[in-house]
XYZ file of C-alpha atoms in Angstrom:
356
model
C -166.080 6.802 -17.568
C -169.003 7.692 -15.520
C -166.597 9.046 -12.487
C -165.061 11.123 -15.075
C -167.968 12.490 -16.246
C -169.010 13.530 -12.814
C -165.702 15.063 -11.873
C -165.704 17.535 -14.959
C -169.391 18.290 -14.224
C -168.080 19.668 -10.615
C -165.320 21.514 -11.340
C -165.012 24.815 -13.259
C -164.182 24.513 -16.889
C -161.903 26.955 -18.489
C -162.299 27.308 -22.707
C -158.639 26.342 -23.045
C -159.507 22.959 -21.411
C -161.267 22.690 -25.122
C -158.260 23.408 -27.026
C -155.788 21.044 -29.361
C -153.656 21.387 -32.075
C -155.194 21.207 -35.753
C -152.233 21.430 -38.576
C -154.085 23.282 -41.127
C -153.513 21.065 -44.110
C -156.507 18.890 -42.367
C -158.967 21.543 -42.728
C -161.671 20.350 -45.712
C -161.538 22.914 -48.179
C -164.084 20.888 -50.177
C -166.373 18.100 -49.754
C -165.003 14.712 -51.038
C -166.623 14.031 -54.454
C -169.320 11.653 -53.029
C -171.422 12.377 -50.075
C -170.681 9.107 -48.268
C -167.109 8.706 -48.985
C -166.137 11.054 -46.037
C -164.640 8.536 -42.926
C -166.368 7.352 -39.756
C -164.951 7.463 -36.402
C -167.316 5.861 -33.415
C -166.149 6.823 -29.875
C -168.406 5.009 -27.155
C -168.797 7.151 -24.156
C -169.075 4.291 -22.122
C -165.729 1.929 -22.969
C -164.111 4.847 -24.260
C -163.718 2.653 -27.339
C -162.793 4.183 -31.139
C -163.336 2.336 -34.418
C -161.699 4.192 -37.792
C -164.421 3.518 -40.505
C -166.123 4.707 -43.565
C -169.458 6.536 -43.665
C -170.938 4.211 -46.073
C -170.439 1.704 -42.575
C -172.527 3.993 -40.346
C -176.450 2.181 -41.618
C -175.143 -1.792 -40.132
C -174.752 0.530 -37.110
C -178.126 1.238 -36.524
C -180.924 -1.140 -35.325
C -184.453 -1.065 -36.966
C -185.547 0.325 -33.084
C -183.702 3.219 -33.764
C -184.848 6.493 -34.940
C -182.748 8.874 -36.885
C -183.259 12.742 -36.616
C -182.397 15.489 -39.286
C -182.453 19.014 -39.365
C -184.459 19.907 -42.831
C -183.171 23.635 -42.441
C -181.967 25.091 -45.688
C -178.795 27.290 -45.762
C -179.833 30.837 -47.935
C -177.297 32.483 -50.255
C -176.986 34.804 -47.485
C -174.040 36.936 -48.982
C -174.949 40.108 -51.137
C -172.876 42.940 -51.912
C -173.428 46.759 -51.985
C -172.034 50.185 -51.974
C -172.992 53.483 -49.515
C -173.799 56.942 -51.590
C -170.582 57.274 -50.338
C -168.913 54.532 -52.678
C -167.811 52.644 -49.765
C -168.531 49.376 -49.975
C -170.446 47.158 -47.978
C -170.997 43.435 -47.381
C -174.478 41.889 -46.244
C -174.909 38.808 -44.260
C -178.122 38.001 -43.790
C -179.134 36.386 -40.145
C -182.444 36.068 -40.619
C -185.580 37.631 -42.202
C -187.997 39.739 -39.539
C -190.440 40.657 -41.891
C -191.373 40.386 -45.946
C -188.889 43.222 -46.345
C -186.801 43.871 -42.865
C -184.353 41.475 -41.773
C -181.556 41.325 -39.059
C -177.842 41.212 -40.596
C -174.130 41.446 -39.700
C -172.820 44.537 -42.207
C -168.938 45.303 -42.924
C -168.460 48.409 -44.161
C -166.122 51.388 -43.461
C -167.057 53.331 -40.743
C -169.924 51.010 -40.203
C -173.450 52.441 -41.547
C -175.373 55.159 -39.459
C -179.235 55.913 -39.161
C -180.809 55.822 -41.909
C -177.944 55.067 -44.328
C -179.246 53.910 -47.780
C -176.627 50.794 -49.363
C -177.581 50.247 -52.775
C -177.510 46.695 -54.234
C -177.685 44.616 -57.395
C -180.711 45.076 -59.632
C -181.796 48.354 -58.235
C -182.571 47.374 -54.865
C -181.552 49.221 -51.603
C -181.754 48.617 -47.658
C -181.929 51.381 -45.034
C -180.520 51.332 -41.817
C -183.223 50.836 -38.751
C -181.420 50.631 -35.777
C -178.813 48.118 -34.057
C -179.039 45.185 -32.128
C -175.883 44.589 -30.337
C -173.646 43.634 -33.235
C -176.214 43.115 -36.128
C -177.956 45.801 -37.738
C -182.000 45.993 -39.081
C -182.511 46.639 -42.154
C -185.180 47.731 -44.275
C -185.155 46.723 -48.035
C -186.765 48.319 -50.687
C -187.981 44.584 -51.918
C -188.846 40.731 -50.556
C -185.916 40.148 -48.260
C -185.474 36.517 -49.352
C -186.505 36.882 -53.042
C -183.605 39.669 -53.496
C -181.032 36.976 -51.330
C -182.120 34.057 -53.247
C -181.709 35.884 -56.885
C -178.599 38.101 -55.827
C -176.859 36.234 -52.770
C -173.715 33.851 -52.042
C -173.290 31.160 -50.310
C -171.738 32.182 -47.344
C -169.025 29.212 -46.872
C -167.435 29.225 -43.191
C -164.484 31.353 -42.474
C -162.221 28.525 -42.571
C -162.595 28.037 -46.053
C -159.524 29.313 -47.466
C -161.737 30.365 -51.215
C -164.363 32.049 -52.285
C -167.426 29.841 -53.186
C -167.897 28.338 -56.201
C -171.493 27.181 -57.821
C -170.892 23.489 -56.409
C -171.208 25.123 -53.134
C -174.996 25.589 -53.832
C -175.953 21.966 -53.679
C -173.142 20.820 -51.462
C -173.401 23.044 -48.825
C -177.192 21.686 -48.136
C -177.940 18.197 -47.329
C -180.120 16.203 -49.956
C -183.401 16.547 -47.193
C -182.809 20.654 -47.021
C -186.182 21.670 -47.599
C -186.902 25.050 -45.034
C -184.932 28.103 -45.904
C -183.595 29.963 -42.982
C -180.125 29.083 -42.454
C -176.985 30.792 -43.062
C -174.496 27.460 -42.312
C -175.398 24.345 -42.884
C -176.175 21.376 -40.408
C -173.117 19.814 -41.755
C -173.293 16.106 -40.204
C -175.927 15.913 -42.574
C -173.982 16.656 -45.663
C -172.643 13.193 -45.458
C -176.038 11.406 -46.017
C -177.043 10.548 -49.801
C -179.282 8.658 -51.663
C -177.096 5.233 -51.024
C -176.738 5.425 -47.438
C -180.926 6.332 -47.265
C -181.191 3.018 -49.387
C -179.076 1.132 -46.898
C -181.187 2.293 -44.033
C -184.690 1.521 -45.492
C -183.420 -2.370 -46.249
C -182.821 -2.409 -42.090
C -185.960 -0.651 -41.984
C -184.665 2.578 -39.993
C -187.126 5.248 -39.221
C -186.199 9.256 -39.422
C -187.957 12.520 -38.464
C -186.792 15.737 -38.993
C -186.806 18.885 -36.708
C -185.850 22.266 -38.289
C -183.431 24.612 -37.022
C -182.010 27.544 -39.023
C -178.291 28.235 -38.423
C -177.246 31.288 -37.687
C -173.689 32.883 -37.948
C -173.094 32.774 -34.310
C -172.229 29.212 -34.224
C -168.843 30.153 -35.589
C -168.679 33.034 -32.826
C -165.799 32.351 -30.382
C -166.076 31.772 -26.518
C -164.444 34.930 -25.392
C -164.630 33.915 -21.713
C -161.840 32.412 -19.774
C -164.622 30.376 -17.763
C -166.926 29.173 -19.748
C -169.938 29.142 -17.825
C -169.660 32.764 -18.281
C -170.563 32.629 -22.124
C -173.947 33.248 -23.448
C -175.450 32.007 -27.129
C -176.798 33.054 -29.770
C -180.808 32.404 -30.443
C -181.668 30.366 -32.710
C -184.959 30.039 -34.435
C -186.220 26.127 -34.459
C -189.449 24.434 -35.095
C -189.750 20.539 -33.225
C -192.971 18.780 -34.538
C -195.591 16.917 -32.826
C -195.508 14.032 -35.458
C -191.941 13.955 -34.359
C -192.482 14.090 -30.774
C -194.873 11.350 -30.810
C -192.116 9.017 -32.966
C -189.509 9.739 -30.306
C -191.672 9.096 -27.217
C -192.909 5.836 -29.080
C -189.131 4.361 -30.131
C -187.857 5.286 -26.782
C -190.532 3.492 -24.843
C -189.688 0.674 -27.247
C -186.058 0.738 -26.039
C -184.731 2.623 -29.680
C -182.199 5.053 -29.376
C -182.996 8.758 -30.270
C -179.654 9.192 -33.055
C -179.737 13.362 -33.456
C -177.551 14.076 -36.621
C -175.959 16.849 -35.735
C -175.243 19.109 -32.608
C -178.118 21.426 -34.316
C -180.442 18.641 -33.604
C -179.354 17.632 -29.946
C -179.482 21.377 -29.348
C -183.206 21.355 -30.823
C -184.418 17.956 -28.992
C -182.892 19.258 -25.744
C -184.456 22.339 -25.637
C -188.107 20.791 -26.692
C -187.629 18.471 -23.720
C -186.070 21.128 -20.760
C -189.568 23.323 -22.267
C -191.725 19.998 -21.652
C -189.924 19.170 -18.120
C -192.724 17.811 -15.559
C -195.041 18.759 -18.341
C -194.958 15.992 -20.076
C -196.068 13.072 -18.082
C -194.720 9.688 -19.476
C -193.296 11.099 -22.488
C -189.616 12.308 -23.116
C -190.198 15.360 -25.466
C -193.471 17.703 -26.634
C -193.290 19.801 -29.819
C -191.689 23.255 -29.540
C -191.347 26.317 -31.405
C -189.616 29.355 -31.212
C -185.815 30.455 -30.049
C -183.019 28.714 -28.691
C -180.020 29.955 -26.511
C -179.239 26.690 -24.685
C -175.830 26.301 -24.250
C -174.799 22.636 -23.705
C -171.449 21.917 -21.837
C -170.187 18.926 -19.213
C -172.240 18.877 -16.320
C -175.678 18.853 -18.281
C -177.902 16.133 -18.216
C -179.281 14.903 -21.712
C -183.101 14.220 -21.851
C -183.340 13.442 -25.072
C -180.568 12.301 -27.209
C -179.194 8.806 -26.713
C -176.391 8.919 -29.626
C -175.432 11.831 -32.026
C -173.468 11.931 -35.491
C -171.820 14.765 -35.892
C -168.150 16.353 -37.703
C -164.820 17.539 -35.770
C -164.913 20.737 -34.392
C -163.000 23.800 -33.966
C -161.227 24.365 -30.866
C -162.372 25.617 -27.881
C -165.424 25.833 -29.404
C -169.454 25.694 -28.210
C -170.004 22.750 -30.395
C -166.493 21.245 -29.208
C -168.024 21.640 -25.535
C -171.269 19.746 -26.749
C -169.568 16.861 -27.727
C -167.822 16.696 -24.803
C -170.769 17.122 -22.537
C -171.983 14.150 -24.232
C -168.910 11.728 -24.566
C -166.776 13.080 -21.593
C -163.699 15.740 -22.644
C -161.085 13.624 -21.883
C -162.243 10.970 -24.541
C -162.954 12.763 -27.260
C -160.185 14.934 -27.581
C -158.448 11.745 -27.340
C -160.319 10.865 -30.180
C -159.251 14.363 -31.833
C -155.913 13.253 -30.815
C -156.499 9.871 -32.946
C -158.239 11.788 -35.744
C -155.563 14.274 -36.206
C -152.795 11.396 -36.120
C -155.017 9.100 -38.500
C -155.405 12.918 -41.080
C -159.066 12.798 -40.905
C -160.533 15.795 -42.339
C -161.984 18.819 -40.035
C -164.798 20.735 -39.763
C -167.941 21.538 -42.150
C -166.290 19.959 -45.297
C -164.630 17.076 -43.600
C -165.306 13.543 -41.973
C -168.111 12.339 -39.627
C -167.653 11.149 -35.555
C -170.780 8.689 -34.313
C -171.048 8.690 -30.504
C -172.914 6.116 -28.720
């Protein structure tokens, strides 16, 4: 496993090495009706070895060393509709406040919105086009960015989800520990963590910290380039603590694993330690804040993170190349392979993968 790891970290890697086929009836359009009832499949990078379980199975895999991370980002109803003077209308999605009343958003509309264009919106409010940054637009409302988003917005549900949302979306599109707003998609290997499986890791006596990073809409944005080395992120705003530091330096010079929950995580833990790199003396990570771009794909080296839980992912996808980076391409899209025979359920709605 380890040869094969090294051999795809030499060579160049092309996005369709990241592809398989998905039939599209195994895309979750909604969450199962408990949290924890979603399935579990474990993938050892090592052995290569899969087990098909439940979720409910995932606390008798962790040891009281251990030490659990979450990402306590909370997803906005960033979704709010609007109309030009012209009538046209226009959709808002928020990526992410810059001020008390300017933010950064992605805008459909027809013919787009030019300087200064007014778009009115619900409850008498109105935003004014600033300028453009690459493909988002900065607007200026006439109110508190997030109050008017949080009174008037949607949940904006992933673009694979075949319906508009519904008002379960609101609490089921945030895990039960969402407690920062910022997000505009959820961290969704979260979403399969409730109050049982929290009760289950207390009686083993399982520590957790949290880090916060707030989602943006580019982590549904496709890799465009044939090589993929040639692809550049989005920035992400994320916050990692120094009471959380100081629990992951402590469990791993205990011998504890470092469990990230979610590819939001690894991408926040890896980027706190790459910051604190010769910086740090003895310890693995330091606390961080600010943006993100870090792109993580076969051939990196992980600091940080010693086994992640995350969902299935889309093809040929960023997050698709993170998981690989971590459990070698070959075996996990043999495990896709496996999942897809077995009709596990894909993406944000759908079932959990643990790699160790």
């Amino acid at each position: 496993m380890r040869l094969t790891l090294l051999v795809e970290s030499l060579r160049q890697m092309l996005r369709t090495d990241f592809h398989f086929e998905l039939p599209k009836e195994l895309i979750a359009q909604r969450p199962t009706e408990e949290r924890s009832a979603s399935r579990l499949l474990t993938l050892d990078r090592v052995s290569g070895a899969r087990r098909d379980l439940k979720f409910r199975d995932f606390p008798a895999l962790i040891e009281s060393r251990d030490l659990l991370i979450f990402n306590d980002t909370r997803v906005i109803p960033a979704r709010a509709f609007g109309a030009k003077d012209s009538g046209g209308r226009v959709e808002l999605l928020l990526e992410r406040a810059l001020s008390a009343n300017t933010a950064l958003a992605h805008v459909r509309a027809s013919k787009g919105l030019r300087d200064g264009a007014i778009v009115r919106l619900a409850a008498g409010a109105s935003a004014r086009m600033l300028a453009r940054e690459g493909e988002l637009f900065v607007l200026e409302f006439s109110c508190n960015v997030m109050e008017f988003f949080q009174a008037h917005g949607e949940i904006p549900l992933p673009p694979y989800i075949d319906r508009a949302g519904e008002d379960a979306d609101r609490e089921r599109y945030q895990t039960v520990y969402a407690r920062t707003l910022g997000a505009i998609a959820a961290p969704t290997a979260g979403l399969h963590f409730d109050e049982s499986i929290f009760a289950a890791l207390r009686a083993r006596q399982v520590a957790h910290a949290f880090v916060t990073l707030h989602v943006g809409a580019g982590t549904f944005a496709p890799v465009r380039a044939e090589d993929i080395a040639a692809h550049r992120m989005h920035a992400e705003y994320l916050e990692v603590s120094e009471s959380t530091c100081a629990a992951i330096n402590e469990v791993s010079a205990a011998g504890g694993r470092v469990i990230a929950v979610g590819t939001t995580v690894v991408r926040s833990l890896e980027t706190a330690a790459a910051s604190a790199a010769g910086a740090a003396g003895p310890n693995r990570i330091a606390p961080y804040q600010g943006t993100t771009d870090i792109f993580i794909k076969p051939g990196y080296e992980f600091r940080a993170v010693d086994a992640m839980v995350t969902n299935f992912h889309l093809p040929e996808s960023t997050l698709l190349m993170l998981c690989s980076a971590f459990a070698g391409r070959e075996a996990l899209l043999a495990a896709y392979a496996h999942a897809v025979e077995e009709r596990y359920r894909f993406f944000s709605y759908g079932d959990a993968m643990f790699l160790t």
